[in-house]
Amino acid sequence: MPSGSGQNPSTLAWDQGAVWHPYTQMLNAPPPLPIARGEGAWLIAEDGRRYLDAIASWWVTLHGHAEPAIVNAIARQAEALEQVIFAGCTHRPAAELAARLTEILPAGLSRVFYSDNGSTAVEVALKLALQYWRLRQEPARTRFVTLEHAYHGDTAAAMSVSEPSYFTAAFEPLLFSVLRAPAAYCYRCPVGLRRESCNIDCLAPLETLLAANAGQIAAVLVEPLLQGAGGMIVHPREFLTGVRRLCDQYGVLLIADEVLTGFGRTGAMFACELAGIAPDIICLSKGLTGGFLPMAATVATEAIYQAFLSPDRGRAFFHGHSFTANPLGCAAALASLQIFHDEPVLRRVGQIGAIHQERLRALRGHARVGDFRRIGAVAAVELKQDQYDYLSDCAPRLRQYYLDRGVLLRPLGNVIYVLPPYRITDGELHQVWDVITQSLDWLD
Ligand code: PMP
């Protein structure tokens, strides 16, 4: 455990200050934590202090840091082939990974398009949907419907389909307009009802939008069951089932952004499974490689793929990043999926969820707690506040409080959440909840 000094090391011989870090250019921001190593659920700093990574390093670390099987797979692949252009060339890891993914994904998703991060996975999905309708001779279908509180990434189109926020405000001139429907944020119900007695009435505005813009909508885009950066908002399964039903009824594509929710986080391999639905396009990244390398996959149905098949070169999907299907990323992803095959990973997710549930239950009625939510291995505590506020200053104060006690947590405004790597032990997870519980009494 660290000594609890309240200070992170501020000067490091090797840091000449040339790095521009994301999100932290406040003059009084604490310096970044210099991390030297990772091991299981732990991050080990340059000075030897150990921190429990309770947020899986921006939600990517799936099993654990430095997971040996993935380390070895990457090393072996690097010795054989580190990278090759993926336009006109292919390689076994890419083909094997695509085959494995299509086996485990919800039914019907059969064509895997690789890119390199969550935002590009979403950009690819949007572009595929637009071009699909154009190829189908319905070029008027150019609009997207997205949900309130959505977050889909930091590139221009991904920002456009996200909730307008501090993340997007400065870039307004770059963004295109979208149609927005309410999300099933039950704690702050958009239609003023209570879950116990409602009939998922928050779906009605989506239906109104789809009816009013018939023939103009390309796709509805959702983060299925769990909206991440918007505040770890968990939706009832019936909401997602209803979105799928409405997409079918109005003949529009459904895109599921499972960049966060994929690979077991919600208790099933993919969140869509929990609602018994399959989207037309799914976006995967973050945990895809076990959290080792930047890589993404956008997977579409056969019907979408077939629309692009033509002797006419001009109908091809013109999108390709330098690192498309990087062999190291594919090898890491295959090794991660092998762990799912060899070990009861989803059972472990269930055990993590049970501990979350027990610790959340103990917080019920706490004066500071407005709401708590959980799905699979993800748990969140929303502190009482008039509205969700990302820049709420309790977040940096809490972050430092947790670091001083050896836990890396990074509240989203007034929402404290736990999203650990699956290798975290029961004892380590209780340690995380102990500091969260103490922090609620420490806050003034
Ligand atoms: N979609 C979702 C649901 C996400 O949570 C994120 C990242 N937090 C992204 C897309 C963007 O992913 P990336 O940061 O890898 O671009």
Coordinates of C-alpha atoms and ligand atoms in Angstrom, one line a residue:
M1 CA 0.0 0.0 0.0
P2 CA 1.2 3.5 -0.7
S3 CA 2.0 5.9 2.2
G4 CA -1.0 8.2 1.5
S5 CA 1.0 11.4 1.0
G6 CA -1.6 13.0 -1.3
Q7 CA 1.1 13.8 -3.8
N8 CA 2.1 12.1 -7.0
P9 CA 5.8 12.4 -7.9
S10 CA 5.9 15.7 -9.8
T11 CA 9.4 15.7 -11.4
L12 CA 10.8 12.7 -13.2
A13 CA 14.3 12.8 -14.7
W14 CA 13.1 11.2 -17.9
D15 CA 10.1 13.5 -18.4
Q16 CA 11.1 16.6 -20.2
G17 CA 7.5 17.8 -20.3
A18 CA 7.0 17.3 -24.0
V19 CA 4.0 15.0 -23.7
W20 CA 0.6 16.5 -24.2
H21 CA -1.7 14.4 -22.1
P22 CA -5.5 14.1 -22.8
Y23 CA -8.0 16.0 -20.6
T24 CA -5.6 17.5 -18.1
Q25 CA -4.2 20.8 -19.2
M26 CA -5.5 22.5 -16.0
L27 CA -2.8 24.6 -14.4
N28 CA -3.3 23.0 -11.0
A29 CA -3.8 19.5 -12.2
P30 CA -1.7 16.9 -10.4
P31 CA 1.1 15.4 -12.5
P32 CA 0.4 12.1 -14.2
L33 CA 1.2 8.9 -12.3
P34 CA 4.4 7.3 -13.7
I35 CA 3.6 3.6 -14.2
A36 CA 6.4 1.2 -14.8
R37 CA 4.7 -2.2 -14.8
G38 CA 1.4 -4.0 -14.7
E39 CA 0.6 -7.4 -13.2
G40 CA -2.9 -8.9 -12.9
A41 CA -5.2 -6.1 -11.5
W42 CA -2.2 -4.1 -10.3
L43 CA -0.3 -1.2 -11.7
I44 CA 3.2 -0.6 -10.2
A45 CA 4.6 2.9 -10.3
E46 CA 8.2 4.0 -10.9
D47 CA 8.7 4.5 -7.1
G48 CA 7.3 1.0 -6.4
R49 CA 3.9 2.1 -5.2
R50 CA 1.2 -0.3 -6.2
Y51 CA -2.3 0.7 -7.4
L52 CA -5.3 -1.5 -8.0
D53 CA -6.6 -0.8 -11.4
A54 CA -10.3 -0.7 -10.7
I55 CA -11.2 0.8 -14.1
A56 CA -9.2 -1.6 -16.4
S57 CA -7.2 1.3 -17.7
W58 CA -9.9 3.1 -19.6
W59 CA -12.0 -0.1 -19.8
V60 CA -9.6 -2.0 -22.0
T61 CA -7.7 -4.5 -19.7
L62 CA -9.8 -7.6 -19.9
H63 CA -8.2 -10.4 -18.0
G64 CA -5.2 -8.7 -16.4
H65 CA -2.1 -6.6 -17.0
A66 CA 0.7 -8.5 -18.7
E67 CA -1.5 -11.6 -19.1
P68 CA 1.2 -14.2 -19.9
A69 CA -0.7 -16.0 -22.7
I70 CA -1.2 -12.8 -24.5
V71 CA 2.3 -11.6 -24.0
N72 CA 3.6 -14.8 -25.5
A73 CA 1.2 -14.7 -28.5
I74 CA 2.3 -11.2 -29.4
A75 CA 6.0 -12.1 -29.0
R76 CA 5.6 -15.1 -31.3
Q77 CA 3.6 -13.2 -33.9
A78 CA 6.2 -10.3 -33.8
E79 CA 8.9 -12.8 -34.8
A80 CA 6.9 -14.0 -37.7
L81 CA 5.1 -11.0 -39.1
E82 CA 4.6 -7.7 -37.4
Q83 CA 2.6 -5.8 -40.1
V84 CA 1.5 -6.1 -43.7
I85 CA -0.7 -3.9 -45.9
F86 CA -4.2 -5.3 -45.7
A87 CA -5.4 -4.0 -49.1
G88 CA -4.6 -6.9 -51.4
C89 CA -2.7 -9.0 -48.8
T90 CA -4.1 -11.2 -46.0
H91 CA -2.7 -13.3 -43.1
R92 CA -3.8 -16.2 -41.0
P93 CA -4.3 -14.3 -37.7
A94 CA -6.8 -11.9 -39.4
A95 CA -8.7 -14.8 -41.0
E96 CA -8.7 -16.9 -37.9
L97 CA -9.9 -14.0 -35.7
A98 CA -12.7 -13.1 -38.1
A99 CA -13.8 -16.8 -38.1
R100 CA -13.7 -16.9 -34.3
L101 CA -15.6 -13.6 -33.9
T102 CA -18.4 -14.6 -36.3
E103 CA -18.8 -17.9 -34.3
I104 CA -19.3 -16.1 -31.0
L105 CA -21.1 -13.0 -32.1
P106 CA -24.9 -12.7 -32.2
A107 CA -26.4 -14.6 -35.2
G108 CA -26.2 -13.1 -38.6
L109 CA -23.0 -10.9 -38.1
S110 CA -20.7 -12.5 -40.6
R111 CA -18.4 -10.0 -42.2
V112 CA -15.5 -8.5 -40.1
F113 CA -14.0 -5.1 -41.1
Y114 CA -10.9 -4.2 -39.1
S115 CA -9.7 -0.8 -37.9
D116 CA -7.7 0.4 -34.9
N117 CA -9.8 1.9 -32.1
G118 CA -13.3 2.4 -30.8
S119 CA -13.9 5.7 -32.6
T120 CA -12.9 4.2 -36.0
A121 CA -15.1 1.2 -35.3
V122 CA -18.0 3.6 -35.0
E123 CA -16.9 5.7 -38.0
V124 CA -16.7 2.6 -40.1
A125 CA -20.2 1.5 -39.0
L126 CA -21.7 4.9 -39.9
K127 CA -20.0 4.9 -43.3
L128 CA -21.1 1.3 -44.0
A129 CA -24.7 2.2 -43.2
L130 CA -24.7 5.3 -45.4
Q131 CA -23.1 3.6 -48.4
Y132 CA -25.3 0.5 -47.9
W133 CA -28.5 2.6 -48.5
R134 CA -26.9 4.4 -51.4
L135 CA -26.0 1.1 -53.0
R136 CA -29.6 0.0 -52.3
Q137 CA -30.9 3.0 -54.3
E138 CA -32.2 4.7 -51.2
P139 CA -29.7 7.7 -51.1
A140 CA -32.1 9.8 -49.1
R141 CA -31.4 7.7 -46.0
T142 CA -28.6 9.9 -44.7
R143 CA -29.7 10.5 -41.1
F144 CA -28.7 8.8 -37.9
V145 CA -30.7 8.4 -34.7
T146 CA -28.6 8.3 -31.5
L147 CA -29.5 8.3 -27.8
E148 CA -29.2 11.1 -25.2
H149 CA -26.2 10.6 -22.9
A150 CA -24.4 8.7 -25.7
Y151 CA -20.6 8.6 -26.1
H152 CA -19.1 7.0 -29.2
G153 CA -15.6 8.5 -29.5
D154 CA -13.5 11.5 -30.1
T155 CA -13.2 11.6 -33.9
A156 CA -15.5 13.9 -35.9
A157 CA -18.3 11.6 -36.9
A158 CA -18.1 9.8 -33.5
M159 CA -18.5 13.1 -31.8
S160 CA -21.5 14.0 -34.0
V161 CA -23.4 11.0 -32.8
S162 CA -22.4 11.5 -29.2
E163 CA -24.3 13.7 -26.7
P164 CA -23.2 17.4 -27.1
S165 CA -21.0 18.0 -24.0
Y166 CA -17.7 19.4 -22.8
F167 CA -16.1 16.7 -25.1
T168 CA -17.7 18.2 -28.2
A169 CA -18.4 21.9 -27.6
A170 CA -15.3 23.4 -29.2
F171 CA -15.7 21.3 -32.3
E172 CA -19.3 22.2 -33.2
P173 CA -18.4 23.5 -36.7
L174 CA -17.1 20.0 -37.5
L175 CA -20.1 18.1 -36.5
F176 CA -23.2 16.9 -38.5
S177 CA -26.7 17.0 -37.1
V178 CA -28.4 13.8 -35.8
L179 CA -31.8 12.9 -34.4
R180 CA -31.7 12.3 -30.7
A181 CA -34.0 10.0 -28.8
P182 CA -34.2 9.5 -25.0
A183 CA -32.2 6.8 -23.3
A184 CA -33.7 4.6 -20.6
Y185 CA -31.9 6.4 -17.7
C186 CA -34.3 5.2 -15.1
Y187 CA -32.9 7.3 -12.2
R188 CA -33.6 10.4 -14.1
C189 CA -36.5 9.1 -16.2
P190 CA -36.8 11.1 -19.4
V191 CA -40.6 10.7 -19.3
G192 CA -41.1 11.1 -15.6
L193 CA -42.1 7.6 -14.7
R194 CA -40.9 4.8 -12.4
R195 CA -39.4 1.6 -13.6
E196 CA -41.5 -0.6 -11.3
S197 CA -44.7 0.6 -13.0
C198 CA -43.6 1.8 -16.5
N199 CA -44.0 0.1 -19.8
I200 CA -40.7 1.4 -21.2
D201 CA -42.6 4.4 -22.3
C202 CA -39.3 6.2 -23.1
L203 CA -39.4 4.3 -26.4
A204 CA -42.3 6.3 -27.7
P205 CA -40.2 9.4 -28.8
L206 CA -38.0 7.1 -30.8
E207 CA -41.0 5.7 -32.6
T208 CA -42.2 9.2 -33.3
L209 CA -38.8 10.1 -34.8
L210 CA -38.8 7.0 -36.9
A211 CA -42.3 7.6 -38.2
A212 CA -41.8 11.4 -38.8
N213 CA -38.5 10.8 -40.8
A214 CA -39.5 7.7 -42.7
G215 CA -37.2 7.1 -45.7
Q216 CA -34.5 9.4 -44.4
I217 CA -33.0 7.4 -41.6
A218 CA -30.0 5.2 -42.3
A219 CA -29.6 3.7 -38.8
V220 CA -30.2 3.9 -35.1
L221 CA -27.0 3.7 -33.0
V222 CA -27.0 2.6 -29.4
E223 CA -24.6 1.6 -26.7
P224 CA -26.5 -1.6 -25.8
L225 CA -27.7 -1.8 -22.1
L226 CA -24.8 0.3 -20.7
Q227 CA -23.9 3.9 -21.7
G228 CA -20.4 4.3 -20.5
A229 CA -18.9 7.8 -20.6
G230 CA -22.4 9.3 -20.3
G231 CA -22.4 8.2 -16.6
M232 CA -22.4 4.4 -16.5
I233 CA -26.2 4.3 -17.2
V234 CA -27.7 0.8 -17.2
H235 CA -30.8 0.3 -19.3
P236 CA -33.6 -2.3 -18.8
R237 CA -33.2 -5.1 -21.3
E238 CA -36.7 -4.4 -22.6
F239 CA -35.5 -1.0 -23.9
L240 CA -32.9 -2.6 -26.2
T241 CA -35.4 -5.3 -27.3
G242 CA -37.8 -2.4 -28.1
V243 CA -35.2 -0.5 -30.1
R244 CA -34.6 -3.6 -32.3
R245 CA -38.4 -4.1 -32.8
L246 CA -38.8 -0.4 -33.9
C247 CA -35.8 -0.7 -36.3
D248 CA -37.4 -3.7 -37.9
Q249 CA -40.8 -2.1 -38.0
Y250 CA -39.4 1.1 -39.7
G251 CA -36.9 -0.8 -41.9
V252 CA -33.7 1.0 -40.5
L253 CA -30.4 -0.6 -39.5
L254 CA -29.5 -1.0 -35.9
I255 CA -25.8 -0.4 -35.0
A256 CA -24.7 -1.6 -31.6
D257 CA -21.6 0.1 -30.2
E258 CA -20.2 -2.7 -28.0
V259 CA -16.7 -1.0 -27.8
L260 CA -17.2 -1.0 -24.0
T261 CA -19.7 -3.8 -23.4
G262 CA -18.1 -6.5 -25.6
F263 CA -16.2 -9.5 -24.3
G264 CA -18.1 -10.2 -21.1
R265 CA -18.3 -6.9 -19.3
T266 CA -22.1 -7.1 -19.0
G267 CA -22.1 -10.8 -18.0
A268 CA -22.7 -12.2 -21.5
M269 CA -20.1 -12.2 -24.2
F270 CA -22.0 -9.4 -25.9
A271 CA -24.6 -7.2 -24.3
C272 CA -27.0 -7.7 -27.2
E273 CA -27.3 -11.3 -26.1
L274 CA -28.9 -10.3 -22.8
A275 CA -31.7 -8.7 -24.7
G276 CA -32.0 -11.6 -27.1
I277 CA -31.3 -9.4 -30.1
A278 CA -28.8 -9.1 -32.9
P279 CA -27.8 -5.8 -34.5
D280 CA -27.1 -5.3 -38.2
I281 CA -23.7 -3.9 -37.4
I282 CA -21.6 -4.2 -34.2
C283 CA -18.6 -2.2 -33.2
L284 CA -15.8 -3.9 -31.1
S285 CA -12.6 -2.6 -29.7
K286 CA -11.1 -2.0 -26.1
G287 CA -11.2 -5.6 -24.8
L288 CA -10.9 -7.2 -28.2
T289 CA -7.1 -7.7 -27.8
G290 CA -7.5 -8.3 -24.1
G291 CA -6.6 -4.7 -23.8
F292 CA -3.1 -5.1 -25.1
L293 CA -3.1 -3.3 -28.5
P294 CA -5.2 -0.7 -30.3
M295 CA -7.5 -2.7 -32.6
A296 CA -11.1 -2.7 -33.6
A297 CA -13.6 -4.6 -35.7
T298 CA -16.9 -3.5 -37.2
V299 CA -18.9 -6.6 -38.0
A300 CA -21.9 -6.5 -40.4
T301 CA -24.5 -8.9 -41.7
E302 CA -24.2 -10.8 -44.9
A303 CA -27.0 -8.6 -46.4
I304 CA -25.0 -5.5 -45.9
Y305 CA -21.8 -7.1 -47.3
Q306 CA -23.6 -8.4 -50.3
A307 CA -24.8 -4.9 -51.2
F308 CA -21.1 -3.9 -51.7
L309 CA -20.3 -6.9 -54.0
S310 CA -20.2 -5.8 -57.6
P311 CA -18.0 -5.9 -60.7
D312 CA -17.9 -2.1 -60.4
R313 CA -14.8 -1.0 -58.5
G314 CA -16.6 2.2 -57.6
R315 CA -19.0 0.4 -55.3
A316 CA -16.2 -0.8 -52.9
F317 CA -16.0 0.4 -49.4
F318 CA -13.2 2.9 -49.6
H319 CA -11.9 2.9 -46.0
G320 CA -8.6 1.5 -44.8
H321 CA -6.2 2.5 -42.1
S322 CA -2.5 1.8 -42.2
F323 CA -2.7 -0.7 -39.4
T324 CA -5.9 -2.4 -40.5
A325 CA -5.9 -6.0 -39.2
N326 CA -2.5 -5.6 -37.6
P327 CA -1.2 -9.1 -37.1
L328 CA 0.0 -8.4 -33.5
G329 CA -3.4 -7.2 -32.6
C330 CA -5.1 -10.2 -34.2
A331 CA -2.7 -12.6 -32.4
A332 CA -3.5 -10.8 -29.1
A333 CA -7.2 -11.1 -29.7
L334 CA -7.0 -14.7 -30.6
A335 CA -5.0 -15.4 -27.4
S336 CA -7.7 -13.5 -25.4
L337 CA -10.5 -15.5 -26.9
Q338 CA -8.6 -18.7 -26.2
I339 CA -8.7 -17.7 -22.5
F340 CA -12.5 -17.5 -22.7
H341 CA -12.4 -20.9 -24.3
D342 CA -10.1 -22.5 -21.7
E343 CA -11.3 -20.8 -18.5
P344 CA -14.7 -20.0 -17.0
V345 CA -14.2 -16.3 -17.6
L346 CA -17.9 -15.5 -17.7
R347 CA -18.5 -17.3 -14.4
R348 CA -15.8 -15.0 -12.9
V349 CA -17.6 -12.0 -14.3
G350 CA -20.7 -13.3 -12.4
Q351 CA -18.7 -13.6 -9.2
I352 CA -17.4 -10.1 -9.6
G353 CA -21.0 -8.9 -10.2
A354 CA -22.1 -10.7 -7.0
I355 CA -19.5 -8.9 -4.9
H356 CA -20.5 -5.6 -6.5
Q357 CA -24.1 -6.2 -5.7
E358 CA -23.4 -7.1 -2.1
R359 CA -21.3 -3.9 -1.6
L360 CA -23.8 -1.7 -3.4
R361 CA -26.6 -3.1 -1.2
A362 CA -24.7 -2.0 1.8
L363 CA -24.7 1.5 0.5
R364 CA -28.4 1.6 0.1
G365 CA -29.9 4.6 2.0
H366 CA -26.5 6.4 2.4
A367 CA -27.2 10.1 2.5
R368 CA -24.8 10.8 -0.4
V369 CA -26.0 8.1 -2.7
G370 CA -28.6 9.0 -5.3
D371 CA -28.6 5.8 -7.3
F372 CA -26.6 2.7 -7.8
R373 CA -26.6 0.5 -10.8
R374 CA -24.9 -2.7 -12.0
I375 CA -24.6 -4.9 -14.9
G376 CA -22.2 -7.8 -15.1
A377 CA -18.8 -6.7 -13.8
V378 CA -19.6 -3.0 -14.0
A379 CA -21.0 -1.2 -11.0
A380 CA -21.7 2.5 -10.5
V381 CA -22.7 4.8 -7.6
E382 CA -24.3 8.1 -8.6
L383 CA -23.8 10.7 -5.9
K384 CA -26.8 13.0 -5.2
Q385 CA -26.6 16.1 -7.4
D386 CA -29.2 18.0 -9.3
Q387 CA -27.9 16.7 -12.6
Y388 CA -25.1 14.6 -13.9
D389 CA -22.1 16.8 -14.2
Y390 CA -18.8 15.6 -15.8
L391 CA -16.8 18.6 -14.5
S392 CA -18.1 18.2 -10.9
D393 CA -15.1 18.8 -8.7
C394 CA -15.8 15.9 -6.5
A395 CA -14.3 13.7 -9.3
P396 CA -10.6 14.9 -9.1
R397 CA -10.8 15.1 -5.3
L398 CA -12.1 11.5 -5.1
R399 CA -9.5 10.3 -7.6
Q400 CA -6.7 11.6 -5.4
Y401 CA -8.3 10.2 -2.3
Y402 CA -8.4 6.7 -3.9
L403 CA -4.8 7.0 -5.3
D404 CA -3.6 7.9 -1.8
R405 CA -5.2 4.6 -0.7
G406 CA -3.7 2.5 -3.5
V407 CA -6.7 2.3 -5.8
L408 CA -7.0 3.8 -9.3
L409 CA -10.6 5.0 -9.9
R410 CA -11.6 7.9 -12.1
P411 CA -15.2 9.0 -11.3
L412 CA -17.2 10.4 -14.2
G413 CA -18.3 13.6 -12.6
N414 CA -20.6 12.6 -9.7
V415 CA -20.6 8.9 -10.8
I416 CA -18.1 6.6 -9.1
Y417 CA -17.8 3.3 -11.0
V418 CA -15.9 0.1 -10.8
L419 CA -15.0 -1.8 -13.9
P420 CA -12.1 -4.1 -13.1
P421 CA -10.0 -6.6 -15.0
Y422 CA -11.4 -10.1 -14.5
R423 CA -8.2 -11.3 -12.7
I424 CA -9.0 -9.1 -9.7
T425 CA -9.3 -11.3 -6.7
D426 CA -12.3 -11.2 -4.3
G427 CA -10.0 -9.6 -1.6
E428 CA -8.7 -7.0 -4.0
L429 CA -12.3 -6.1 -5.1
H430 CA -13.4 -5.7 -1.5
Q431 CA -10.4 -3.4 -1.0
V432 CA -11.7 -1.2 -3.8
W433 CA -15.2 -1.2 -2.3
D434 CA -13.8 -0.4 1.2
V435 CA -12.1 2.8 -0.1
I436 CA -15.2 3.8 -2.0
T437 CA -17.4 3.2 1.1
Q438 CA -15.0 5.3 3.3
S439 CA -14.8 8.1 0.7
L440 CA -18.6 8.6 0.9
D441 CA -18.2 9.6 4.5
W442 CA -15.1 11.6 3.8
L443 CA -16.7 13.9 1.2
D444 CA -18.1 17.1 2.6
Ligands
PMP1 N1 -17.7 3.8 -28.0 C1 -17.8 3.6 -26.7 C2 -19.1 3.0 -26.2 C3 -16.8 3.9 -25.8 O1 -16.9 3.8 -24.5 C4 -15.6 4.5 -26.4 C5 -14.4 4.9 -25.5 N2 -14.6 5.1 -24.2 C6 -15.5 4.6 -27.8 C7 -16.5 4.3 -28.6 C8 -14.3 5.2 -28.4 O2 -13.2 4.3 -28.3 P1 -11.7 4.8 -28.5 O3 -11.4 5.7 -27.3 O4 -10.9 3.6 -28.5 O5 -11.6 5.6 -29.7

